[in-house]
CSV table of C-alpha atoms in Angstrom, one decimal:
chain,number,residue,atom,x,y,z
A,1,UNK,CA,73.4,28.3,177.7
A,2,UNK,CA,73.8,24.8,176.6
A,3,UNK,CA,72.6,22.1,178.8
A,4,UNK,CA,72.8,18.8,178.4
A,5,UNK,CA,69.9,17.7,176.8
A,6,UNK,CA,68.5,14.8,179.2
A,7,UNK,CA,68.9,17.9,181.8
A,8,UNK,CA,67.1,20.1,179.8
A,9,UNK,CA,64.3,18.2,179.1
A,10,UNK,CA,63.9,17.1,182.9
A,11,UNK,CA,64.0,20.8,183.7
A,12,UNK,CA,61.6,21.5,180.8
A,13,UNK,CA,59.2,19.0,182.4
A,14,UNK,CA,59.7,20.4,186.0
A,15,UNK,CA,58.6,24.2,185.2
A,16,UNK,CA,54.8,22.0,183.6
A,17,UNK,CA,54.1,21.7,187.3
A,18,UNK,CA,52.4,24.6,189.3
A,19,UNK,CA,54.6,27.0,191.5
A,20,UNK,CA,58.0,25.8,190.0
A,21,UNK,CA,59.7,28.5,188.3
A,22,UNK,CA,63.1,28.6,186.0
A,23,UNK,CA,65.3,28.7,189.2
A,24,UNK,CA,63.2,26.3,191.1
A,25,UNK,CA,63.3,23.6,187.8
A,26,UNK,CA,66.7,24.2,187.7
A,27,UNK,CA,67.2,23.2,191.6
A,28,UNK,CA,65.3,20.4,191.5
A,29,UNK,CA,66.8,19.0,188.7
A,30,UNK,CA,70.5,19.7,190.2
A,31,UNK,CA,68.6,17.6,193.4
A,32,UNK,CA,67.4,15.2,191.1
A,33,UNK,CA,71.3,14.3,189.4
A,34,UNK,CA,72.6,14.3,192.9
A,35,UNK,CA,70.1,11.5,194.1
A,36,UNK,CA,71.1,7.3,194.2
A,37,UNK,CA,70.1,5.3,191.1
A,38,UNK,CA,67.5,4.0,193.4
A,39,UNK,CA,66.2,7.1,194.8
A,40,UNK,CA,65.4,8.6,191.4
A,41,UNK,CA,63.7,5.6,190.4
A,42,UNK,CA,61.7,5.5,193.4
A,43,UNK,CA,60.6,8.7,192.4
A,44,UNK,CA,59.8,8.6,188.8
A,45,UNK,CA,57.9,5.1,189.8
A,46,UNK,CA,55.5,6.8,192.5
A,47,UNK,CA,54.1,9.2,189.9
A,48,UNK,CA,53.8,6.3,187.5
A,49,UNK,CA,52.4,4.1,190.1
A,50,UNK,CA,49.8,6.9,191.8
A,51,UNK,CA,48.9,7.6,188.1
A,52,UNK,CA,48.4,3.7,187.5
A,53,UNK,CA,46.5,3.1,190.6
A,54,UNK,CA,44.4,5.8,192.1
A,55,UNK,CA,41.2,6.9,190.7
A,56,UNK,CA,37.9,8.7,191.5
A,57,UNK,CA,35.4,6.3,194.1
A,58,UNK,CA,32.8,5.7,192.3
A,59,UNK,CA,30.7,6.3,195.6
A,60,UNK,CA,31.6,9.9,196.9
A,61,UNK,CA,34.8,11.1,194.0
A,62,UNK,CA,37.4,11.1,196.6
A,63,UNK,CA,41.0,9.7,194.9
A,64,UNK,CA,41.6,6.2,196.0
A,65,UNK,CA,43.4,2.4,194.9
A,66,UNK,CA,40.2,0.3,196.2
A,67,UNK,CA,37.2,0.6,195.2
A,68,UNK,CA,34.3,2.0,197.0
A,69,UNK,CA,37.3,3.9,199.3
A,70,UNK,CA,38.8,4.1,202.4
A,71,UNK,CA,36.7,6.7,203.8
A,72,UNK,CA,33.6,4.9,202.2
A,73,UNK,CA,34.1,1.6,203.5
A,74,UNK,CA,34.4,3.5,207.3
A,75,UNK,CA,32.1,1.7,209.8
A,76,UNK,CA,32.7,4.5,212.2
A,77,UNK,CA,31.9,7.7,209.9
A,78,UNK,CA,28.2,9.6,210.1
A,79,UNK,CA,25.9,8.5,207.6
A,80,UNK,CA,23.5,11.4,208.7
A,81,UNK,CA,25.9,14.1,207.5
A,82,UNK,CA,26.9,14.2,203.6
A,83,UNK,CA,29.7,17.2,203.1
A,84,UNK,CA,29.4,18.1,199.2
A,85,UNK,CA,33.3,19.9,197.9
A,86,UNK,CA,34.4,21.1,194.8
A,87,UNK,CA,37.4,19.3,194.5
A,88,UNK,CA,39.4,16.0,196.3
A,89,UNK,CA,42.0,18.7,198.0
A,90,UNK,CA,39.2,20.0,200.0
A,91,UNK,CA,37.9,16.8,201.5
A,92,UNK,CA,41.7,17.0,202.4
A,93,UNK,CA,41.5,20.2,204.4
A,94,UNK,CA,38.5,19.3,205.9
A,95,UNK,CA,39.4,15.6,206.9
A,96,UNK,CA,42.3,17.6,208.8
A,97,UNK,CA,39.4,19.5,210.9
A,98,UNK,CA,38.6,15.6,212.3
A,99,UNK,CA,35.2,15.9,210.2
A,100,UNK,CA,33.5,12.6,210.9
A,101,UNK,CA,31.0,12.5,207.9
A,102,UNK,CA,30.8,11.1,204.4
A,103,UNK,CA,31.7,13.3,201.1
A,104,UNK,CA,30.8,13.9,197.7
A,105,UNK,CA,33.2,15.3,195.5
A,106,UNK,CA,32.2,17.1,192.7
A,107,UNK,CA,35.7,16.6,190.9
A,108,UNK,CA,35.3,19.2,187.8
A,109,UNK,CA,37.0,22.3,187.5
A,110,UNK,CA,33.9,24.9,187.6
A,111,UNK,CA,34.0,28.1,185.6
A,112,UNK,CA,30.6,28.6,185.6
A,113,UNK,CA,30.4,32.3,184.6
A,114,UNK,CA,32.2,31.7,181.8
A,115,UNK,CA,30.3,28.7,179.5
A,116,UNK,CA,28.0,26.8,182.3
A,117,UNK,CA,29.5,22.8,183.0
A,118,UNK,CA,27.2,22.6,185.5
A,119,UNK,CA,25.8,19.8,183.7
A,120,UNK,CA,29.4,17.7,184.3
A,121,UNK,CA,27.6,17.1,188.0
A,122,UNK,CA,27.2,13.6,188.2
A,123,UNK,CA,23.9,14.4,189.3
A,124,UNK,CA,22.4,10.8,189.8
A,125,UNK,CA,25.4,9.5,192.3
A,126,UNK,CA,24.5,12.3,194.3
A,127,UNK,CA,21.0,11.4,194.4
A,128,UNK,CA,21.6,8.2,194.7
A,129,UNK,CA,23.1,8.5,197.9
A,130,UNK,CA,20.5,10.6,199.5
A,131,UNK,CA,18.2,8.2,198.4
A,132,UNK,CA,19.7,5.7,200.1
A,133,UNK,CA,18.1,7.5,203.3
A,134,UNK,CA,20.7,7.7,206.1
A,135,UNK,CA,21.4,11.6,204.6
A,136,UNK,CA,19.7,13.7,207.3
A,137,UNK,CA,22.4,16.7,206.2
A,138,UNK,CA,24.1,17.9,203.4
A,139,UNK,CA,26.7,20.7,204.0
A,140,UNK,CA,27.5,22.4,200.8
A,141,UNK,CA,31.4,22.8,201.3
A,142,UNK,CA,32.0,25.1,198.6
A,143,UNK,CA,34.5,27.7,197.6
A,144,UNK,CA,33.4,31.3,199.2
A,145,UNK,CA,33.4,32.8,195.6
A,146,UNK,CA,30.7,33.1,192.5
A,147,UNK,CA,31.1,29.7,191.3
A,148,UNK,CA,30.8,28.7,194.8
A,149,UNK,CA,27.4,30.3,195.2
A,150,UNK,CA,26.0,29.4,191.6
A,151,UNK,CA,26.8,26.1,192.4
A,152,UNK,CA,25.0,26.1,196.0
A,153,UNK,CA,21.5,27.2,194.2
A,154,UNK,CA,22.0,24.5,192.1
A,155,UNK,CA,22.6,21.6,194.2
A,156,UNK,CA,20.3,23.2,197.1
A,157,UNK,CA,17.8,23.1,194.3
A,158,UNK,CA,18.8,19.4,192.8
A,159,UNK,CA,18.8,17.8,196.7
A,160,UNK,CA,15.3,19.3,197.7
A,161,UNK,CA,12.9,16.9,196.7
A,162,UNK,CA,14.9,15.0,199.5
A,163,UNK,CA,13.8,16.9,202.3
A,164,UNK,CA,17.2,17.0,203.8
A,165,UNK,CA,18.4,20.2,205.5
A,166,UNK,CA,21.0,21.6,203.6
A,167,UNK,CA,24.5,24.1,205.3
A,168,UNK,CA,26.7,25.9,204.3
A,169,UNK,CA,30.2,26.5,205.9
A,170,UNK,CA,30.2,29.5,208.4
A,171,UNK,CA,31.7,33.2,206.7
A,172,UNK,CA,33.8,35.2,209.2
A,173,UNK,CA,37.1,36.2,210.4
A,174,UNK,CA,39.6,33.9,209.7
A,175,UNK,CA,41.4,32.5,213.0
A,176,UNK,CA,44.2,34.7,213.7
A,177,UNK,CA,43.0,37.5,210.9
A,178,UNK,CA,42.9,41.0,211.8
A,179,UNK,CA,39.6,43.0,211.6
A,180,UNK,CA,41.5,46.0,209.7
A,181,UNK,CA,42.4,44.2,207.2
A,182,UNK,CA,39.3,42.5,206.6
A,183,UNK,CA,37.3,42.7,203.8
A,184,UNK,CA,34.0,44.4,203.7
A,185,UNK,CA,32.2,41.8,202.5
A,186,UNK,CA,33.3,38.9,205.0
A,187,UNK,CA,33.2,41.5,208.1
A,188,UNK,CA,29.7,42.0,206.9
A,189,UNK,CA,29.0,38.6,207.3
A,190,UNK,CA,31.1,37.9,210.4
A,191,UNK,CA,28.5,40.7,211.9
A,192,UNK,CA,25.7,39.2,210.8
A,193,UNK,CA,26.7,35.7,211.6
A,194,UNK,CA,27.6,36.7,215.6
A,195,UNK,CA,27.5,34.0,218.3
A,196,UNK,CA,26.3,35.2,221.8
A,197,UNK,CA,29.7,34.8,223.9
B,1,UNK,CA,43.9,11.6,206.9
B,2,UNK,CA,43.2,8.6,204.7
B,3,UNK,CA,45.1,9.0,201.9
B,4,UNK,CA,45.0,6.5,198.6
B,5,UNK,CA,48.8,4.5,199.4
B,6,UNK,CA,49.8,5.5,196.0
B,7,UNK,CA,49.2,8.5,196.5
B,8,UNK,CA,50.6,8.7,200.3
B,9,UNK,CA,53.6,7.5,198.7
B,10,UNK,CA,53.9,10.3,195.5
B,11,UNK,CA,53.4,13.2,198.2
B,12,UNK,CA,56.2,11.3,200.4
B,13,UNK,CA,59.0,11.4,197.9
B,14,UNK,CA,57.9,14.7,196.2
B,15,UNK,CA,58.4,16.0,200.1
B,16,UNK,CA,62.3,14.6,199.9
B,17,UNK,CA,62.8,17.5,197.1
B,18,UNK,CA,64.4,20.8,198.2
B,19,UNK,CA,61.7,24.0,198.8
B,20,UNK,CA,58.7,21.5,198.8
B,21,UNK,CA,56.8,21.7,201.7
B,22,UNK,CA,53.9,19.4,202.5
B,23,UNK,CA,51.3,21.7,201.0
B,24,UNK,CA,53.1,22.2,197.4
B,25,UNK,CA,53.6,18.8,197.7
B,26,UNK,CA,49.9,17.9,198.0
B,27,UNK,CA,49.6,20.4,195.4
B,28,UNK,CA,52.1,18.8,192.4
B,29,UNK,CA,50.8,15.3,193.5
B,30,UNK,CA,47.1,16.8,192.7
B,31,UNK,CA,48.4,18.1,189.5
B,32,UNK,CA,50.1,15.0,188.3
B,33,UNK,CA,47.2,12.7,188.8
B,34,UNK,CA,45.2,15.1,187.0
B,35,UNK,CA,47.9,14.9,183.8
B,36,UNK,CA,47.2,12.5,180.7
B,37,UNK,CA,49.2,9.2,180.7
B,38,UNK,CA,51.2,10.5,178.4
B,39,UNK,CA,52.4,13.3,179.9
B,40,UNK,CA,52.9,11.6,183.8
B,41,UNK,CA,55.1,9.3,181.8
B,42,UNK,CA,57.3,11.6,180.2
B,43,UNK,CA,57.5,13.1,183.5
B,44,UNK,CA,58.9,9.9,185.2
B,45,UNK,CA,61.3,8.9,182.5
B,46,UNK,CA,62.6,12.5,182.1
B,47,UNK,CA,63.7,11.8,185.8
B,48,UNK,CA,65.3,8.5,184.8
B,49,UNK,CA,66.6,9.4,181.8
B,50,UNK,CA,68.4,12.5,183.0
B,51,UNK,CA,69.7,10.8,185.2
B,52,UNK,CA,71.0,7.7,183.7
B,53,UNK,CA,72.5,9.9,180.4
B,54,UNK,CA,74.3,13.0,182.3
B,55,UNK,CA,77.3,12.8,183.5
B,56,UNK,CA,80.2,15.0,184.6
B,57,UNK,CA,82.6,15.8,181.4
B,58,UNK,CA,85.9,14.0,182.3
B,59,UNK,CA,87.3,17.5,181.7
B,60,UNK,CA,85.7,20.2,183.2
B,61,UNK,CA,83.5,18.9,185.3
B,62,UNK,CA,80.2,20.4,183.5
B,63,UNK,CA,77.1,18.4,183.7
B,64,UNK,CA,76.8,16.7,179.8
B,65,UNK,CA,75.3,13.8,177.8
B,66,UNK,CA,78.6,13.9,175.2
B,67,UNK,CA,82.3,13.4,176.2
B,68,UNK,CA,84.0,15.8,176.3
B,69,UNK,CA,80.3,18.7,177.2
B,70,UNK,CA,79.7,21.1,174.4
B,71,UNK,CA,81.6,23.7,176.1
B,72,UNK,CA,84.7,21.9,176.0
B,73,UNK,CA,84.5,20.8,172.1
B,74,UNK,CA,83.1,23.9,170.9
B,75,UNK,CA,85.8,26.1,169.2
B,76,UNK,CA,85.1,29.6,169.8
B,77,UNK,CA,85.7,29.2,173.3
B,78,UNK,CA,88.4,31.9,174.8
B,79,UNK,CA,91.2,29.0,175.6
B,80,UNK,CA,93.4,31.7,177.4
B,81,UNK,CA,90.3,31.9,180.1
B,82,UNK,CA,89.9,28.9,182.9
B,83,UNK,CA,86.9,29.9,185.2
B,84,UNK,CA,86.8,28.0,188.3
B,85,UNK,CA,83.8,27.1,189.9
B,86,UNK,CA,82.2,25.1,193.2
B,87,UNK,CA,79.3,23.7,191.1
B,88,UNK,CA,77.5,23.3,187.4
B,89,UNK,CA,74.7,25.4,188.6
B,90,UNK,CA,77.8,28.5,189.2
B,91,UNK,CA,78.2,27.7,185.6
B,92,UNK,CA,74.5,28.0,184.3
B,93,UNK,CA,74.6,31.3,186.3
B,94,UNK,CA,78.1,32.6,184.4
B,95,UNK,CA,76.9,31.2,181.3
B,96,UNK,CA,74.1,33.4,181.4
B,97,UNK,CA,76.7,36.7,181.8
B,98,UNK,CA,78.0,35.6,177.9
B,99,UNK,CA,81.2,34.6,179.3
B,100,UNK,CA,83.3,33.1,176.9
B,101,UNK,CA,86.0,30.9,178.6
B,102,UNK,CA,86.2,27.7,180.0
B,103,UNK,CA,85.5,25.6,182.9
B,104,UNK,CA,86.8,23.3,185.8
B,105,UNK,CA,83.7,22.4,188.4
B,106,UNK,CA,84.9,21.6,191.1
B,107,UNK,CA,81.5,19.3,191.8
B,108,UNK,CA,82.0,19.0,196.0
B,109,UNK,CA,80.1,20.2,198.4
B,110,UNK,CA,82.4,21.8,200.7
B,111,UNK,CA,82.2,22.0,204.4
B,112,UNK,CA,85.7,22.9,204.8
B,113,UNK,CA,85.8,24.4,208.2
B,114,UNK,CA,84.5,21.5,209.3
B,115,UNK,CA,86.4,18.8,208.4
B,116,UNK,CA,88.5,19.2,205.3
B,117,UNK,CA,87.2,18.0,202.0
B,118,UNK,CA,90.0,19.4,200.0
B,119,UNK,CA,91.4,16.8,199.3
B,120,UNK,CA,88.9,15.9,197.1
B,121,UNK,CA,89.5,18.3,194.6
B,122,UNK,CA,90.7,17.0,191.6
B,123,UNK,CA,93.8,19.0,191.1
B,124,UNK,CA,95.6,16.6,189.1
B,125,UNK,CA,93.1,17.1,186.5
B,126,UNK,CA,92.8,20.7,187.0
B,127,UNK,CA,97.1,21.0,186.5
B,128,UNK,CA,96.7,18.7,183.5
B,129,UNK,CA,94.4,21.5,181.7
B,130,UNK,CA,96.3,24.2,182.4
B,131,UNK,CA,99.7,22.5,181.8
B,132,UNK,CA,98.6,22.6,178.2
B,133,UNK,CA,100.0,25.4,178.1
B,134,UNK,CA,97.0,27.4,176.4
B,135,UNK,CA,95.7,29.3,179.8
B,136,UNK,CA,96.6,32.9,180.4
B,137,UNK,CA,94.4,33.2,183.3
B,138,UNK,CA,92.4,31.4,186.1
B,139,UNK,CA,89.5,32.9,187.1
B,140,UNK,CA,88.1,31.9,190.5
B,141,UNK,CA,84.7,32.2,190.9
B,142,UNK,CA,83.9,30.4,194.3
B,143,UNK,CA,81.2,31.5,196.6
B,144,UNK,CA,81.4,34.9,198.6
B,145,UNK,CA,82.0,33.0,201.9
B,146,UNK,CA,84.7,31.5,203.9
B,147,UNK,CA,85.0,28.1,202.9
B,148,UNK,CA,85.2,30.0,199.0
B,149,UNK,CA,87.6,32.2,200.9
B,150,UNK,CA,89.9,28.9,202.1
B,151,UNK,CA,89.3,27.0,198.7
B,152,UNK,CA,90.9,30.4,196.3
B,153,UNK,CA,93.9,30.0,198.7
B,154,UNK,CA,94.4,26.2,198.9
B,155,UNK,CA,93.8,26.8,194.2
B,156,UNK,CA,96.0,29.7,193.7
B,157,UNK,CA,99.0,27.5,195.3
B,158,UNK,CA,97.7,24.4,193.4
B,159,UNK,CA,98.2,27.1,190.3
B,160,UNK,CA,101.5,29.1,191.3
B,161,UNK,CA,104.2,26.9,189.5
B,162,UNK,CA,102.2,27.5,186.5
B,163,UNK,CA,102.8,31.0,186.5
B,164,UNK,CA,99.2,32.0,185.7
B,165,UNK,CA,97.5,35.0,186.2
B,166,UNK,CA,95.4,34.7,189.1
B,167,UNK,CA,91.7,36.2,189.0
B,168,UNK,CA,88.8,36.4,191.7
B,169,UNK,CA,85.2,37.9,191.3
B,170,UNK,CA,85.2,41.5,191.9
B,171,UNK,CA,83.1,42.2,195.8
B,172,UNK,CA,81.2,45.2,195.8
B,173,UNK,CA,77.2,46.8,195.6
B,174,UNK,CA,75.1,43.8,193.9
B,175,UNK,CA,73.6,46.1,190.7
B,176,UNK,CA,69.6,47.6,192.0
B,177,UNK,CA,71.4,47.2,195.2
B,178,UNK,CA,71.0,49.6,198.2
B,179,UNK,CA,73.9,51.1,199.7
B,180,UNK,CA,71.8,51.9,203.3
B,181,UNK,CA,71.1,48.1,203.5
B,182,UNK,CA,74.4,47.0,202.5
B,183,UNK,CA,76.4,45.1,205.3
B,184,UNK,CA,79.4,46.6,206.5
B,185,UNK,CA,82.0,44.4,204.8
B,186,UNK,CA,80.5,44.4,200.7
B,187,UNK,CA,80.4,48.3,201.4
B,188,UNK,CA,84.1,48.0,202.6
B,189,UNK,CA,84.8,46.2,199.6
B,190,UNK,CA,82.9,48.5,197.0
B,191,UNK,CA,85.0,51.3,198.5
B,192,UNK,CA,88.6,49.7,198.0
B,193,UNK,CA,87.4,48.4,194.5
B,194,UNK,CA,86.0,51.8,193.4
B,195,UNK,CA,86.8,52.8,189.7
B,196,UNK,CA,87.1,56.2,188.2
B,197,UNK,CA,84.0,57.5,186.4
């Protein structure tokens, strides 16, 4: 098929991104021609711009233009309760939850069975902010997988000379889930995790 | 959820694109922060540049960077063939058949049952091309629906004093197709187009 070649290379850029197939590149592109002038450059300037402006805090990881960030700078959040997550989309989810605490984001991609980069953790922030002494609490909001739980020993193991209590995020049923089609593993742990009603 | 504003603002107009919700939003803005420089740029002006070089070809209608597209210019086209459709992305889809004629886009979006758009239509151009006098046949390929249904009418009398042959797309099973879950009027219309085996 020959496509005009601006066209084809905004398609080819399109299908880089995650989730967006041939046909979906296609449609967006089609989207994209259709839109104003100004429209498409408002676009193409907000992933230049977020690019431009938004990095790690250098406080807790979480993505952000000022510097320590929004969330940081919060009068009103916990200082007792430090919520540790893999990555910034997390402290996403769990802000949704109206989580009042403060975070620390890990912000690497961990494959730790395969070639350990545990060492990426920027160990010292972290316990530099438990040193700081308001910590009474640091829930481990990690992924329910292997990585999750080889990186649980490790920070458990790194934040104990600070005689804070260290959680972990409840395992059960999901809200709305079905027993039958739960897997052993988290049924197991729903069982053995079971509130008095 | 306090979000960095650049950021906010990525998400925002990534959400004005067709089939992205606000979680595949989140998602692609995640990803594009997480891309080099380099490659967020090319990005961004692939949306800009696309859209400031393509164009619709002054004779067919066909999305192109050159004037008259490639399909027009390019000689081994079947000149006796004139393939009518709604939009360019009807053509990417024919295109992909190895259909060897030409085109005339219609490029509207038609609503025509409410309120006419016909007008629109750019028949002058359209008789120009097949006043040339090379065209044996027109084929219409408009959307299975009414307003396609309305639009093949309101075309073959545009045509008629040209004394072309008239073509539409043939209805009937879509191939991998099931005939239990077929509605009532394909099935009709596989029955009356039925060929001898």
């Amino acid at each position: 098929m020959k496509l005009a070649q601006p066209l084809q290379v905004l398609i080819d850029e399109l299908l880089k991104l995650p989730t967006i197939g041939p046909k979906s590149a296609q449609r967006l592109a089609m989207f994209i021609l259709k839109l104003s002038d100004d429209e498409a450059r408002q676009l193409a300037f907000s992933i230049i711009d977020a690019k431009r402006k938004v990095f790690p805090c250098p406080i807790c990881g979480y993505l952000t233009e000022l510097s320590p960030c929004l969330i940081c700078t919060d009068p009103h959040r916990d200082d007792t309760l430090l919520c540790i997550t893999e990555g910034v989309s997390d402290v996403m989810a769990i802000e949704r939850t109206g989580f009042n605490g403060r975070y620390f984001v890990l912000n690497k991609e961990f494959t730790l069975l395969k070639g350990s980069d545990i060492e990426q953790i920027d160990v010292k922030t972290l316990q530099e902010q438990i040193a700081k002494g308001a910590v009474q609490e640091v829930l481990l909001a990690l992924n329910p997988d292997i990585d999750g739980e080889v990186l649980a020993r490790y920070l458990a193991r790194v934040i104990a000379p600070y005689g804070v209590k260290v959680t972990r995020l409840a395992h059960g049923l999901p809200v709305g889930g079905d027993i039958e089609y739960t897997d052993e593993i988290t049924l197991k742990k729903a069982i053995e995790g079971r509130k008095e009603f």
